[in-house]
XYZ file of N, CA, C and O in Angstrom:
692
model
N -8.415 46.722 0.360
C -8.471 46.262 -1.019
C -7.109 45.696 -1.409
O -6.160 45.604 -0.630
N -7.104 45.405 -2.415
C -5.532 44.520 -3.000
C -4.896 46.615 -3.482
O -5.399 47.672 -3.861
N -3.586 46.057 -3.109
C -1.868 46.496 -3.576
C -1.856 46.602 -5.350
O -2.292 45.729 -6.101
N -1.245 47.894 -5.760
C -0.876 47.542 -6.881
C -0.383 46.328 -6.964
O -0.818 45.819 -7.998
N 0.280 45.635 -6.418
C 1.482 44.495 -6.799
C 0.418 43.274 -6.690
O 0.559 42.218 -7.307
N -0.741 43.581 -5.759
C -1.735 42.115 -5.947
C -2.377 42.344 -7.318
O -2.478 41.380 -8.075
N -2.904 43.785 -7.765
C -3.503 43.789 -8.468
C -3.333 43.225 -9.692
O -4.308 42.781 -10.298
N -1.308 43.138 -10.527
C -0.773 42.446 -10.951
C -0.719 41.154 -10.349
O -0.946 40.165 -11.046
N -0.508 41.068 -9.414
C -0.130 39.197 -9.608
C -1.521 38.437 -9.589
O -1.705 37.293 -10.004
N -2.520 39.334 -9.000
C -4.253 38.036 -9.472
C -5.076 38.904 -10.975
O -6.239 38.895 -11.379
N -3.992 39.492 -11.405
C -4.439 39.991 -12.770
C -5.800 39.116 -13.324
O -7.019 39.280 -13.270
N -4.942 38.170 -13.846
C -5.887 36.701 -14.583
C -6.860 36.592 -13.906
O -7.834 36.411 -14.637
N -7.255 36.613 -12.339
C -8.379 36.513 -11.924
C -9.529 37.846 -11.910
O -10.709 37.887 -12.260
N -8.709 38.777 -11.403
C -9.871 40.157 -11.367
C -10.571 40.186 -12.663
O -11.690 40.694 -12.585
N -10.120 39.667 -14.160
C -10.262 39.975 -15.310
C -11.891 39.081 -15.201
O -12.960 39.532 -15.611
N -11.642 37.512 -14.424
C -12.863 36.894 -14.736
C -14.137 37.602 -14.044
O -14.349 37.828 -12.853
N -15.043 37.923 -15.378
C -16.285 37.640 -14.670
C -16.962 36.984 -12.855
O -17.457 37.575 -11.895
N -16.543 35.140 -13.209
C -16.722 34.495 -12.322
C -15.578 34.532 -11.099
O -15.692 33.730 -10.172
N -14.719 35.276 -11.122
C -14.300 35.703 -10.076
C -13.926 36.726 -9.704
O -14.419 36.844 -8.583
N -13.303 37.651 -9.940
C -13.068 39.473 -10.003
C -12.753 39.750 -8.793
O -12.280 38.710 -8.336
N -12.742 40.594 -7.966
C -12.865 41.493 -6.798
C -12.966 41.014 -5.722
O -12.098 40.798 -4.877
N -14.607 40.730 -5.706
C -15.049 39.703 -4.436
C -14.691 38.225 -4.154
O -14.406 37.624 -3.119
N -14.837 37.765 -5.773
C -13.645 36.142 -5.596
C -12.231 35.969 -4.951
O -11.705 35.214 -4.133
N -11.872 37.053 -5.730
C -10.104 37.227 -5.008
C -10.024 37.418 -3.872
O -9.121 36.836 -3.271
N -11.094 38.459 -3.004
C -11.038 38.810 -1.449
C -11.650 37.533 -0.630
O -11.782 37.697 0.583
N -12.025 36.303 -1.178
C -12.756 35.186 -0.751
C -11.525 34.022 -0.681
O -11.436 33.020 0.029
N -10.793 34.461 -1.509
C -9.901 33.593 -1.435
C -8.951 33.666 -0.535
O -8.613 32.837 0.310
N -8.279 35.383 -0.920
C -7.420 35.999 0.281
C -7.975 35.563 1.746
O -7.231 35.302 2.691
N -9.135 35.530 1.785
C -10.104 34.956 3.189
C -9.780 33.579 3.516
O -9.367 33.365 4.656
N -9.880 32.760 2.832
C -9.916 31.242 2.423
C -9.043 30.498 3.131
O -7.852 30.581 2.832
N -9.515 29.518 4.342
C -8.476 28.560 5.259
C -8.482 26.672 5.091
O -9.345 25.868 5.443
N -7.412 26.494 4.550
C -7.643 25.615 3.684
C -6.713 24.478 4.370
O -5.534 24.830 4.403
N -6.985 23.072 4.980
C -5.691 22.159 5.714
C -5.556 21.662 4.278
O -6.573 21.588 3.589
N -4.096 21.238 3.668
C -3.961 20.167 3.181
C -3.151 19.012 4.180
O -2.204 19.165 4.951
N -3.676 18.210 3.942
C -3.111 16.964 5.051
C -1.964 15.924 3.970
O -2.503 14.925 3.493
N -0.753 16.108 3.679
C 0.194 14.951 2.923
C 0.462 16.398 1.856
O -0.336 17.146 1.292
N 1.909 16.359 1.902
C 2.320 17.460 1.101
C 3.228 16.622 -0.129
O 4.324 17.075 -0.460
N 2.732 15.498 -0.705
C 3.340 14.487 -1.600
C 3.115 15.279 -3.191
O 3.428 16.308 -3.788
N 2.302 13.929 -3.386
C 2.351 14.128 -5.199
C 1.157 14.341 -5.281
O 0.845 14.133 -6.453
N 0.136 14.696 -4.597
C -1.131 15.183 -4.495
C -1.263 16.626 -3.700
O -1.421 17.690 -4.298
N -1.190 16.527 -2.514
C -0.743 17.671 -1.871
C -0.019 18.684 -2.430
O -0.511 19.726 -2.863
N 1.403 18.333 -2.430
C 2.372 19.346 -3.205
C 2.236 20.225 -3.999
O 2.564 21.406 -3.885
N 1.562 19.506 -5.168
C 0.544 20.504 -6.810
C -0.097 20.942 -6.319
O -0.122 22.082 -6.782
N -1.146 20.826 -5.161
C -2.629 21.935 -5.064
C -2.407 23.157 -4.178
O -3.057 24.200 -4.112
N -1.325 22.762 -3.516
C -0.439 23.491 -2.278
C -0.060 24.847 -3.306
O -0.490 25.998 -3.222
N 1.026 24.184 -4.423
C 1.519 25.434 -5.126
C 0.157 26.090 -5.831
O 0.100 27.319 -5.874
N -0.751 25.446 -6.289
C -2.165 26.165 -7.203
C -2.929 27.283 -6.293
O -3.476 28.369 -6.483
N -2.638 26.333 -5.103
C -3.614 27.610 -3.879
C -2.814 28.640 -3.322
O -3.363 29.631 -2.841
N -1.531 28.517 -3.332
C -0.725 30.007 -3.031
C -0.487 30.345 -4.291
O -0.494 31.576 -4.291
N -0.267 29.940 -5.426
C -0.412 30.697 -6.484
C -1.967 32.009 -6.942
O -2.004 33.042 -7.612
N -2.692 31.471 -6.399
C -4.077 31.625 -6.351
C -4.361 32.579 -5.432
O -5.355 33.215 -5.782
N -3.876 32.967 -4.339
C -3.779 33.885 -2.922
C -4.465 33.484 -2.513
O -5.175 34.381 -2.057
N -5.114 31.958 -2.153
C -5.807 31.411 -1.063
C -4.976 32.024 0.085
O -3.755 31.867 0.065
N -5.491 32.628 0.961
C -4.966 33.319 2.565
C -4.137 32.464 3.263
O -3.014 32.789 3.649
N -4.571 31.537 3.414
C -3.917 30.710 4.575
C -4.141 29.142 4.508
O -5.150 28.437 4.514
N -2.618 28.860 4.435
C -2.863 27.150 4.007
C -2.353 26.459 5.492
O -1.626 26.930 6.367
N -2.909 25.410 5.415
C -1.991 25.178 6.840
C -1.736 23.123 6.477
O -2.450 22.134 6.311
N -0.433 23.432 6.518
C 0.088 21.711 5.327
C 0.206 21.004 6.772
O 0.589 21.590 7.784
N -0.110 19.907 6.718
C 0.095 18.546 7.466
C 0.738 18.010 6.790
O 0.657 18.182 5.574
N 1.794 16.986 7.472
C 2.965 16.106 6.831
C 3.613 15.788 8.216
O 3.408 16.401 9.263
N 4.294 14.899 8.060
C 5.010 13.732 9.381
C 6.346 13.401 8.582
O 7.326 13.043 9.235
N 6.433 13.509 7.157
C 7.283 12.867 6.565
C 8.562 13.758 6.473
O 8.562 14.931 6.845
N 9.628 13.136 5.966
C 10.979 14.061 4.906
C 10.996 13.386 3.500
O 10.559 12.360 2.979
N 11.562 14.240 3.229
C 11.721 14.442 1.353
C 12.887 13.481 1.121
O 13.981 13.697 1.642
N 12.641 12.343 0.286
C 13.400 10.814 -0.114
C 13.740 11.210 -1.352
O 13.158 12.138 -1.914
N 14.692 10.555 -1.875
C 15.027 10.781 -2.971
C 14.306 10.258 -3.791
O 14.330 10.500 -4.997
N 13.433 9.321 -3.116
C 12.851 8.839 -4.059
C 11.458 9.163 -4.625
O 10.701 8.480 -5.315
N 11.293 10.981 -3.901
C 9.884 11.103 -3.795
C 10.146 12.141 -5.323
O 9.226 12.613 -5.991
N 11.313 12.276 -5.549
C 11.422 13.364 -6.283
C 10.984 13.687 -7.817
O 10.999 14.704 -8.510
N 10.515 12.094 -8.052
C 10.478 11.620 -9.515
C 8.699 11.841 -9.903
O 8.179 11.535 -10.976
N 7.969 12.472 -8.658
C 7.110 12.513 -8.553
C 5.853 13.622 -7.529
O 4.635 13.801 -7.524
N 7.236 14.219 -6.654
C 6.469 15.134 -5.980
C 7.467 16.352 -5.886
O 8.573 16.374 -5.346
N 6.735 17.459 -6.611
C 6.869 18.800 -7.488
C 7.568 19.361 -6.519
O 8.729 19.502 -6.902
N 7.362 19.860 -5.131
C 7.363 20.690 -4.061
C 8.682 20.545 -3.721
O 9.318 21.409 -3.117
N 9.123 19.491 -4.083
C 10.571 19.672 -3.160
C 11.685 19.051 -4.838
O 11.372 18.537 -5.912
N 12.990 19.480 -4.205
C 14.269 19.320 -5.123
C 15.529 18.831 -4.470
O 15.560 18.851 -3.239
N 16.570 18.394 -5.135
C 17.333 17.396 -4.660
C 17.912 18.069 -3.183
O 17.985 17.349 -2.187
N 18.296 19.448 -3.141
C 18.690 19.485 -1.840
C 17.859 19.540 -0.920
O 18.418 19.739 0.158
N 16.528 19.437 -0.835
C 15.800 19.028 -0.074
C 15.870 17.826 0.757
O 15.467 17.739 1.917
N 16.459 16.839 0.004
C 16.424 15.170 0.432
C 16.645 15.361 2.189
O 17.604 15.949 2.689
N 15.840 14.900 2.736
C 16.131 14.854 4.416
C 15.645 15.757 5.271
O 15.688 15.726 6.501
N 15.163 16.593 4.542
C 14.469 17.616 5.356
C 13.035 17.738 5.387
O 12.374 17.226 4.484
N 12.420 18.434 6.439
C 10.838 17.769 6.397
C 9.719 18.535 5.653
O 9.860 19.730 5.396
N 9.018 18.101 5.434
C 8.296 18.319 3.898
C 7.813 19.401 4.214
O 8.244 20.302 3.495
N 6.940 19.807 5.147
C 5.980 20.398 5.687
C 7.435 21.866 5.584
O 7.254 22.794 4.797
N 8.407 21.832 6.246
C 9.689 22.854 6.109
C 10.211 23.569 4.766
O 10.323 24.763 4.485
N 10.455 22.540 4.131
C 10.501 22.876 2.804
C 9.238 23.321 2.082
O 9.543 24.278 1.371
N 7.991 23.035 1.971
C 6.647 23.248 1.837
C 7.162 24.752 2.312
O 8.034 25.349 1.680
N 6.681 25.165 3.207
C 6.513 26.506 3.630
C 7.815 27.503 2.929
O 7.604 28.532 2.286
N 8.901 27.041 3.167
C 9.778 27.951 2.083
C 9.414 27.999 0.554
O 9.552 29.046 -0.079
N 8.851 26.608 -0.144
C 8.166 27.041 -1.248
C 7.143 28.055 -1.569
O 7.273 29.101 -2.205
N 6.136 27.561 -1.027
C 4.786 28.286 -1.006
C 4.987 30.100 -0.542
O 4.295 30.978 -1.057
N 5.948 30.344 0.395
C 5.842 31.592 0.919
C 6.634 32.302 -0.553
O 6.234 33.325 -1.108
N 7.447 31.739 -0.850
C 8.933 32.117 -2.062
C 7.865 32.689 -3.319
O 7.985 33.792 -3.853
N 6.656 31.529 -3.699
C 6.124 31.808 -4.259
C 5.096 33.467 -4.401
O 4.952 34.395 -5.198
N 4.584 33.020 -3.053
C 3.645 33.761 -2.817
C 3.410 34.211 -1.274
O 2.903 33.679 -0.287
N 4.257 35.915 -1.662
C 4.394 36.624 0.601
C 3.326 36.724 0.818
O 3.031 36.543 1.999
N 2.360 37.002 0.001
C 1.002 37.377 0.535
C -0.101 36.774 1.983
O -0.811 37.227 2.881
N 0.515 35.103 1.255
C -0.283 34.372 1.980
C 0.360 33.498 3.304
O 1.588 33.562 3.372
N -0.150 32.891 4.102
C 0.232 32.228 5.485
C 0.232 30.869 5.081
O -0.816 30.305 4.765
N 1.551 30.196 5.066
C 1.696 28.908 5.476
C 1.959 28.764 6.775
O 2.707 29.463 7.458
N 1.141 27.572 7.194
C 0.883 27.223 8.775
C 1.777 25.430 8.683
O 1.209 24.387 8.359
N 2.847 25.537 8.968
C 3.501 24.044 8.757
C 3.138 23.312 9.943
O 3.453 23.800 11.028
N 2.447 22.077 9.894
C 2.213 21.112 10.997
C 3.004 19.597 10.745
O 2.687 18.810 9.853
N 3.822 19.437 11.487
C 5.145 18.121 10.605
C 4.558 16.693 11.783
O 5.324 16.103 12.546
N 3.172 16.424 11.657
C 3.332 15.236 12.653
C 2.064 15.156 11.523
O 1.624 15.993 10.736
N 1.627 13.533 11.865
C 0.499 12.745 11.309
C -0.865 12.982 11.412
O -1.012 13.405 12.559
N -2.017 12.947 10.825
C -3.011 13.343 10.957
C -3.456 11.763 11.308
O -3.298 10.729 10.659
N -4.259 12.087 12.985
C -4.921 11.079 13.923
C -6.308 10.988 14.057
O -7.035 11.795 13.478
N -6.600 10.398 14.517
C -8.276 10.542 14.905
C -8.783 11.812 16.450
O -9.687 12.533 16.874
N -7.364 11.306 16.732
C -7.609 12.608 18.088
C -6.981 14.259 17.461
O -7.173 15.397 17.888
N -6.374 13.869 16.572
C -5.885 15.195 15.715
C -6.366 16.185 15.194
O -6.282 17.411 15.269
N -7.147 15.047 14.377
C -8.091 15.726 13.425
C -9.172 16.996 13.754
O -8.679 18.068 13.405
N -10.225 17.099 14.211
C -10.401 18.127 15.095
C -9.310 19.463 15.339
O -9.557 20.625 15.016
N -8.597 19.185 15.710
C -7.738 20.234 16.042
C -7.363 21.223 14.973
O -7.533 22.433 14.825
N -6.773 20.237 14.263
C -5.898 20.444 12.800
C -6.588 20.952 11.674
O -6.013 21.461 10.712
N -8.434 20.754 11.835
C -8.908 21.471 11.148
C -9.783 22.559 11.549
O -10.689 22.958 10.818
N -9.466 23.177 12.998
C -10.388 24.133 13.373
C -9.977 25.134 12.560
O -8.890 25.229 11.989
N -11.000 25.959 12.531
C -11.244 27.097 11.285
C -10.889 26.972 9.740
O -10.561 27.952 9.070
N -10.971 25.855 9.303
C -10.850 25.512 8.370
C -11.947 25.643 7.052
O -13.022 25.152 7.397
N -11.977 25.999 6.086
C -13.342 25.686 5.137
C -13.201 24.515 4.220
O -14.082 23.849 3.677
N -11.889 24.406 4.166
C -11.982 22.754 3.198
C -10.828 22.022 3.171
O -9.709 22.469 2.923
N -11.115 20.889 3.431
C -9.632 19.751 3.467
C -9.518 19.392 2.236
O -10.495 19.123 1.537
N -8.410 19.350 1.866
C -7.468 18.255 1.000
C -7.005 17.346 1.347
O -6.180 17.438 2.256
N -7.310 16.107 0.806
C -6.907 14.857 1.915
C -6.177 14.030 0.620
O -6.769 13.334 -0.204
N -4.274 14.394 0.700
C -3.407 14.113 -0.231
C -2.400 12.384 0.207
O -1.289 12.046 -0.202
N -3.331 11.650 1.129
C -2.663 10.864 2.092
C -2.325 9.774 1.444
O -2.624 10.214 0.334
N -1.985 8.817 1.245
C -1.823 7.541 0.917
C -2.179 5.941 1.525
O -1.882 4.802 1.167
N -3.076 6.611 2.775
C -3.481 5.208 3.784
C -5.066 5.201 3.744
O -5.586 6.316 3.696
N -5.595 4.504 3.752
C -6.856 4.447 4.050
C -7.182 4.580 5.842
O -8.293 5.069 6.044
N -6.570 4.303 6.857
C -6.582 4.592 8.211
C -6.639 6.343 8.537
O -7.376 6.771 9.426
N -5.879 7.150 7.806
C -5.655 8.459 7.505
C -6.854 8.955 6.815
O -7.500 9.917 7.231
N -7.167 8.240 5.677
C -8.428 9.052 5.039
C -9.596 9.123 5.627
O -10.195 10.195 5.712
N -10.256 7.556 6.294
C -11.163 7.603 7.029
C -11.163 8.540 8.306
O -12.197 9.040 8.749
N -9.731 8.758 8.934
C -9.883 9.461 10.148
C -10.137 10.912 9.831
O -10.809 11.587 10.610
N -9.437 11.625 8.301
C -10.258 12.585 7.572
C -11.312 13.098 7.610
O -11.599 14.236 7.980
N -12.124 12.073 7.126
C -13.736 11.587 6.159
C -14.741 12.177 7.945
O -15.517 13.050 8.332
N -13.906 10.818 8.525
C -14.864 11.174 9.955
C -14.984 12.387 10.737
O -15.967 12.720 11.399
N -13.637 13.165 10.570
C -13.415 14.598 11.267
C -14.674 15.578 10.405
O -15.608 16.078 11.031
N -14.513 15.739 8.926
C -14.885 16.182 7.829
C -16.565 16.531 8.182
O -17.229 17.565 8.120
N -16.919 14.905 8.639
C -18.423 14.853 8.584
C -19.059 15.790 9.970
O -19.982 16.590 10.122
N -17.892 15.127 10.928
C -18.883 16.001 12.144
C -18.465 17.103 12.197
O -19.225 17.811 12.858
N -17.432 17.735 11.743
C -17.333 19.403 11.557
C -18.197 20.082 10.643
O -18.853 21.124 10.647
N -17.960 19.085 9.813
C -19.321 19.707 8.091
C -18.053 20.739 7.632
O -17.961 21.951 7.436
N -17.513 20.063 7.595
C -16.084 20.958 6.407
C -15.753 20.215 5.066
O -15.039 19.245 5.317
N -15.987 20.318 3.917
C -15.734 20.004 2.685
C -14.663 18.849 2.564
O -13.660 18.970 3.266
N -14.764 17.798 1.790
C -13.107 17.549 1.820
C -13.010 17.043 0.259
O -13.659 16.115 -0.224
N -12.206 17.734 -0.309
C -11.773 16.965 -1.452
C -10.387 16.254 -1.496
O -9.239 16.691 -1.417
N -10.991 14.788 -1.678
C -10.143 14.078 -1.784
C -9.597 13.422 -2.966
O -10.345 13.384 -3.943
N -8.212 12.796 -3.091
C -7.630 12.937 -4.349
C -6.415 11.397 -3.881
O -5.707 11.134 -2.910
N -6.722 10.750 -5.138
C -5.478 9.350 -4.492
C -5.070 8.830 -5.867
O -5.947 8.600 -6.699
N -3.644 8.613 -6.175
C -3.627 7.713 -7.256
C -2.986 6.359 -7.091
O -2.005 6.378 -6.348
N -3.326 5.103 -7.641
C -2.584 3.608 -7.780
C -2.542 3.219 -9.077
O -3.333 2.748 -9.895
N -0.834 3.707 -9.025
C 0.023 2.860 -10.484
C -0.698 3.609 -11.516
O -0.545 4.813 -11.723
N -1.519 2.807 -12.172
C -2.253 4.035 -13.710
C -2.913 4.649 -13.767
O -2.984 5.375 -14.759
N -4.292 4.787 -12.176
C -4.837 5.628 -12.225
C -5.590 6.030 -10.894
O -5.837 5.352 -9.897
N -5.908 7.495 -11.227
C -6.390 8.297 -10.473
C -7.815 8.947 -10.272
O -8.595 9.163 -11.200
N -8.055 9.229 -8.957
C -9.804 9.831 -8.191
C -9.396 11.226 -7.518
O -8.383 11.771 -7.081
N -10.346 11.412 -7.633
C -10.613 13.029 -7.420
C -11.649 12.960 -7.056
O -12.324 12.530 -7.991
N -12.664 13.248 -5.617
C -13.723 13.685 -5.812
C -14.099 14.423 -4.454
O -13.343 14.213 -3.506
N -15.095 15.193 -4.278
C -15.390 16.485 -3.608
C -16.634 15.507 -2.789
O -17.305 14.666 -3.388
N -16.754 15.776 -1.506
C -18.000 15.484 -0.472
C -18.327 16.106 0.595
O -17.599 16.009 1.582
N -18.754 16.388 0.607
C -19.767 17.565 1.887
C -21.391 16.877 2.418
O -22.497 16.842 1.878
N -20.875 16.406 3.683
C -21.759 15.729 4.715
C -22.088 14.781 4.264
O -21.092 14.060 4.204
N -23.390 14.017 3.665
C -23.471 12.502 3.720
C -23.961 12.522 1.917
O -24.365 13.577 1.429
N -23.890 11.634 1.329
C -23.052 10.283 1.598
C -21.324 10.881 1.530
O -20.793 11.677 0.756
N -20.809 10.154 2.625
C -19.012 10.608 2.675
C -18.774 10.073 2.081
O -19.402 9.236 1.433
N -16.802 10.654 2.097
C -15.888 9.428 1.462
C -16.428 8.008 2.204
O -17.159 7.417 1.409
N -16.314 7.383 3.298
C -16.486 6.204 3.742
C -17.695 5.255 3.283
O -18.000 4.090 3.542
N -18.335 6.427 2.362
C -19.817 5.492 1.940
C -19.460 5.321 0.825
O -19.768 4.259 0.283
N -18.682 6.319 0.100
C -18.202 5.896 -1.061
C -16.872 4.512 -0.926
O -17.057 3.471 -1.556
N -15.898 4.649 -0.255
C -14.912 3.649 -0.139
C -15.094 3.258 1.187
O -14.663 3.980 2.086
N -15.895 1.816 1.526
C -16.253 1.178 2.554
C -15.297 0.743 3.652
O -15.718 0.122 4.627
């Protein structure tokens, strides 16, 4: 069962109805890739270890630019140069010991993919390429693992959740 000290920190949740006890131990359960630890990634990264999702496991290839800073939460100026997925995991754990960050610092491929999401129950696909999302979308479908995906350009932003057909790719051709 949860620790006094969990019992305080998922307070807010045991209280809900719609989640309580068995929600919280579902979550603590809960194996989740986010793929791009940016300005999409980054926020859901901190929501799901805030949350005691169990085990996150971040994809990223990149380092932290100065110029990412004006826009992606996860990292701070002395970060600049160091790799996201590195810094990621010192956040997320700082936040929250409970849970497992799994840092993976290379690109999500078409031969990757597979890999990167075995045992997984749901992707976050925080990427910025369409070559990346589709290779996502396609992993997504023949595993039958959830993916919510999330992208913004300039003023605005998508969000949306797909599980098996019609995919992202039927939605964005």
């Amino acid at each position: 069962m949860f620790s006094d000290e969990q019992v305080e920190r998922y307070a807010r949740h045991l209280v809900l109805a719609e989640i309580g006890g068995p929600g919280q131990q579902k979550l603590a359960a809960a194996r989740v890739l986010i793929v791009g630890a940016g300005g999409i990634g980054g926020p859901a990264a901190l929501y799901l270890a805030a949350a005691g999702v169990g085990h996150i496991r971040l994809v990223d290839a990149d380092t932290v630019s100065l110029s990412n800073l004006q826009r992606q939460i996860l990292f701070s100026t002395g970060d600049v140069g160091r790799p996201k997925v590195e810094v990621g995991t010192q956040r997320l754990s700082a936040l929250n010991p409970d849970i497992e960050i799994e840092p993976v610092g290379e690109m999500l491929t078409p031969q990757a993919a597979g890999r990167l999401m075995d045992r997984c129950d749901v992707v976050i696909d925080g990427t910025d390429d369409f070559s990346t999302r589709l290779a996502i979308n396609a992993s997504c479908v023949e595993h039958g693992i959830p993916l919510v995906s999330g992208a913004i350009g300039r003023w605005t932003g998508q969000v949306g959740v797909v599980e098996g057909q019609p995919c992202y790719q039927c939605l964005v051709p």
